[in-house]
Coordinates of C-alpha atoms (C1' of nucleotides) in Angstrom, one line a residue:
Chain D
M1405 CA 24.1 -20.0 -28.9
S1406 CA 20.9 -18.6 -30.8
T1407 CA 20.4 -15.3 -31.9
R1408 CA 16.5 -15.0 -30.6
K1409 CA 15.5 -12.8 -28.4
H1410 CA 14.8 -14.0 -24.9
Y1411 CA 12.9 -13.3 -22.1
W1412 CA 13.3 -12.9 -18.3
L1413 CA 11.7 -11.6 -15.3
M1414 CA 13.9 -9.2 -12.8
K1415 CA 13.2 -8.8 -9.1
T1416 CA 13.1 -5.1 -7.6
E1417 CA 12.3 -3.8 -4.3
P1418 CA 10.3 -0.5 -5.5
T1419 CA 11.1 1.4 -2.3
D1420 CA 14.7 1.0 -3.8
F1421 CA 13.9 1.0 -7.4
S1422 CA 10.5 0.6 -9.3
I1423 CA 9.0 0.6 -12.6
D1424 CA 8.0 4.5 -12.1
T1425 CA 11.7 5.0 -11.3
L1426 CA 12.6 2.9 -14.5
E1427 CA 10.4 5.2 -16.8
K1428 CA 11.6 8.2 -15.3
V1429 CA 15.1 7.7 -16.1
G1430 CA 14.5 5.8 -19.3
R1431 CA 17.5 3.4 -18.6
E1432 CA 19.1 2.1 -15.6
P1433 CA 22.4 -0.1 -14.6
W1434 CA 20.7 -2.8 -12.9
T1435 CA 23.1 -3.0 -10.2
G1436 CA 23.4 -5.2 -6.9
V1437 CA 22.9 -8.5 -8.2
R1438 CA 24.8 -10.7 -6.0
N1439 CA 24.2 -14.3 -6.7
Y1440 CA 26.0 -16.3 -9.1
Q1441 CA 23.1 -17.9 -10.8
A1442 CA 21.3 -14.6 -11.4
R1443 CA 24.6 -13.2 -12.5
N1444 CA 25.0 -15.9 -15.0
F1445 CA 21.5 -15.3 -16.6
M1446 CA 23.0 -11.7 -16.9
R1447 CA 26.0 -12.7 -18.3
Q1448 CA 23.7 -14.7 -21.4
M1449 CA 21.6 -11.5 -21.8
K1450 CA 21.3 -9.6 -25.4
A1451 CA 20.1 -6.2 -26.2
G1452 CA 16.7 -6.2 -27.3
D1453 CA 15.8 -9.4 -24.7
E1454 CA 12.5 -8.2 -22.9
V1455 CA 12.5 -8.4 -19.6
F1456 CA 9.3 -8.2 -16.6
V1457 CA 9.9 -6.0 -14.2
Y1458 CA 8.7 -7.7 -10.8
H1459 CA 8.4 -5.7 -7.7
S1460 CA 9.4 -7.5 -4.7
N1461 CA 8.7 -7.3 -0.8
C1462 CA 5.9 -4.9 -1.1
E1463 CA 2.4 -4.6 -0.3
V1464 CA 1.5 -6.6 -3.9
P1465 CA 4.3 -8.1 -4.9
G1466 CA 3.9 -9.1 -9.0
I1467 CA 4.9 -7.8 -12.4
Y1468 CA 4.3 -4.1 -13.0
G1469 CA 5.8 -3.7 -16.7
I1470 CA 8.2 -4.5 -19.3
G1471 CA 11.6 -3.3 -19.8
E1472 CA 14.0 -4.1 -22.6
V1473 CA 18.2 -5.1 -22.4
V1474 CA 20.3 -2.3 -23.7
G1475 CA 23.6 -2.9 -24.9
T1476 CA 25.8 -5.7 -23.2
P1477 CA 26.8 -7.2 -20.2
Y1478 CA 29.8 -5.2 -18.1
P1479 CA 31.0 -5.1 -14.7
D1480 CA 28.8 -4.0 -12.2
P1481 CA 30.8 -0.4 -11.0
T1482 CA 29.1 -0.8 -7.4
Q1483 CA 31.4 -3.8 -6.4
F1484 CA 34.4 -1.6 -6.5
N1485 CA 32.9 1.7 -4.7
K1486 CA 33.8 1.3 -0.9
K1487 CA 30.7 3.5 0.2
S1488 CA 28.6 1.1 -1.8
K1489 CA 26.3 -1.5 0.1
Y1490 CA 27.3 -3.4 -2.8
F1491 CA 30.9 -3.2 -2.5
D1492 CA 32.9 -6.6 -2.7
P1493 CA 36.5 -6.3 -1.2
K1494 CA 36.8 -9.8 -3.4
S1495 CA 36.5 -8.0 -6.6
T1496 CA 39.5 -6.4 -8.5
Q1497 CA 39.1 -4.2 -11.8
E1498 CA 41.2 -7.3 -13.4
Q1499 CA 38.9 -10.0 -11.7
P1500 CA 35.6 -8.8 -11.3
R1501 CA 32.9 -11.0 -9.8
W1502 CA 29.7 -9.1 -10.4
D1503 CA 28.5 -8.1 -14.0
L1504 CA 25.2 -6.2 -14.9
V1505 CA 23.0 -5.1 -17.7
D1506 CA 21.6 -1.9 -18.6
I1507 CA 17.6 -2.1 -18.7
G1508 CA 15.4 0.5 -20.7
Y1509 CA 12.0 1.5 -20.0
V1510 CA 9.3 -0.4 -22.1
R1511 CA 5.5 0.1 -20.8
H1512 CA 3.9 -0.4 -17.7
L1513 CA 1.8 -2.9 -18.0
K1514 CA -2.0 -2.2 -18.3
R1515 CA -2.9 -3.6 -15.3
L1516 CA -0.9 -5.5 -12.5
L1517 CA 0.0 -9.4 -12.4
S1518 CA 0.1 -10.0 -9.0
L1519 CA 2.5 -13.0 -7.4
T1520 CA -1.2 -14.9 -6.5
E1521 CA -2.7 -14.5 -9.5
I1522 CA 0.4 -15.9 -11.4
R1523 CA 0.4 -18.7 -9.2
E1524 CA -3.0 -19.7 -10.4
H1525 CA -1.4 -20.5 -13.9
R1526 CA 1.2 -22.5 -11.9
D1527 CA 0.0 -25.2 -14.1
A1528 CA 0.1 -23.9 -17.4
L1529 CA 3.9 -22.2 -16.5
G1530 CA 5.2 -24.9 -15.4
E1531 CA 6.9 -26.4 -12.3
E1532 CA 10.4 -25.3 -13.3
F1533 CA 9.1 -21.7 -13.4
A1534 CA 11.6 -20.0 -10.8
L1535 CA 9.2 -17.5 -9.8
T1536 CA 6.5 -20.0 -8.5
R1537 CA 8.7 -22.4 -7.5
T1538 CA 8.8 -23.3 -3.3
G1539 CA 11.7 -21.0 -2.0
S1540 CA 13.5 -19.8 -5.0
R1541 CA 14.7 -16.4 -4.2
L1542 CA 16.4 -16.0 -7.8
S1543 CA 16.3 -12.1 -8.5
V1544 CA 16.9 -12.7 -12.3
L1545 CA 15.6 -15.7 -14.3
P1546 CA 14.9 -16.9 -17.3
V1547 CA 11.2 -16.9 -18.6
T1548 CA 10.0 -19.0 -21.8
A1549 CA 8.8 -17.6 -25.0
A1550 CA 5.6 -19.5 -23.8
Q1551 CA 5.4 -18.3 -20.4
W1552 CA 6.1 -14.9 -21.7
K1553 CA 3.1 -15.3 -23.8
L1554 CA 0.9 -16.5 -21.4
L1555 CA 1.8 -13.8 -18.6
L1556 CA 1.0 -10.9 -21.3
A1557 CA -2.2 -12.5 -22.2
L1558 CA -3.5 -12.1 -18.6
E1559 CA -3.2 -8.7 -18.9
K1560 CA -6.2 -8.4 -21.2
K1561 CA -8.1 -10.3 -19.3
Chain L
dG1184 C1' 34.8 -31.7 1.4
dC1185 C1' 31.6 -31.5 5.1
dC1186 C1' 28.3 -29.1 7.5
dA1187 C1' 26.9 -25.9 11.5
dA1188 C1' 26.3 -20.8 11.7
dC1189 C1' 25.0 -17.3 9.7
dG1190 C1' 23.2 -13.4 6.5
dT1191 C1' 19.4 -12.7 2.9
dT1192 C1' 15.6 -12.8 0.5
dG1193 C1' 11.0 -12.0 0.3
dG1194 C1' 5.8 -13.6 1.0
dC1195 C1' 2.6 -13.1 4.6
Chain M
dG98 C1' 7.8 -8.3 12.2
dC99 C1' 7.9 -13.2 11.5
dC100 C1' 10.1 -17.1 9.5
dA101 C1' 11.0 -20.6 6.1
dA102 C1' 14.2 -21.5 2.5
dC103 C1' 18.1 -20.8 0.8
dG104 C1' 23.1 -19.5 -0.4
dT105 C1' 27.5 -18.3 1.6
dT106 C1' 31.0 -18.7 4.9
dG107 C1' 34.6 -20.6 7.4
dG108 C1' 36.2 -24.4 10.8
dC109 C1' 37.6 -28.6 11.0

DNA sequence: GCCAACGTTGGC
DNA sequence: GCCAACGTTGGC
């Protein structure tokens, strides 16, 4: 695998955890991902990779800020916690099912990039972009360097 | 291995 | 709150 920096997009419900919260705490273990595809993407993450922080299930869904991967993937501790809503009875300490990474705060975007606006650039972003693919509910997804550049450029418009 | 039932995601 | 699209579960 290449050692080049990779880019990602991670969704969060702002009522639960927002870019503002991330700024406040500085660094956060990205708990609660319970989808194998999303988990597999997190397993590929390397320290220094950059991440769009996307707010879903809210008034204006879209990209609100940037974070970075800190450290390496490790088992999500909430899978072992019976009191957690993310508890998974099928997980054991010896054989954890779910991993996570810590995400550090980088910055807010200068302005919101709404899903509506992002969709206007569907052609340039490509059909395979999981965020705008119909029915895709992936909460962690890869962003190519070209897509990252394109989206960041929109910020300045 | 098939597939219906069910639960979840997330835009609107 | 609605519901389409999708993933997971479990009976067979």
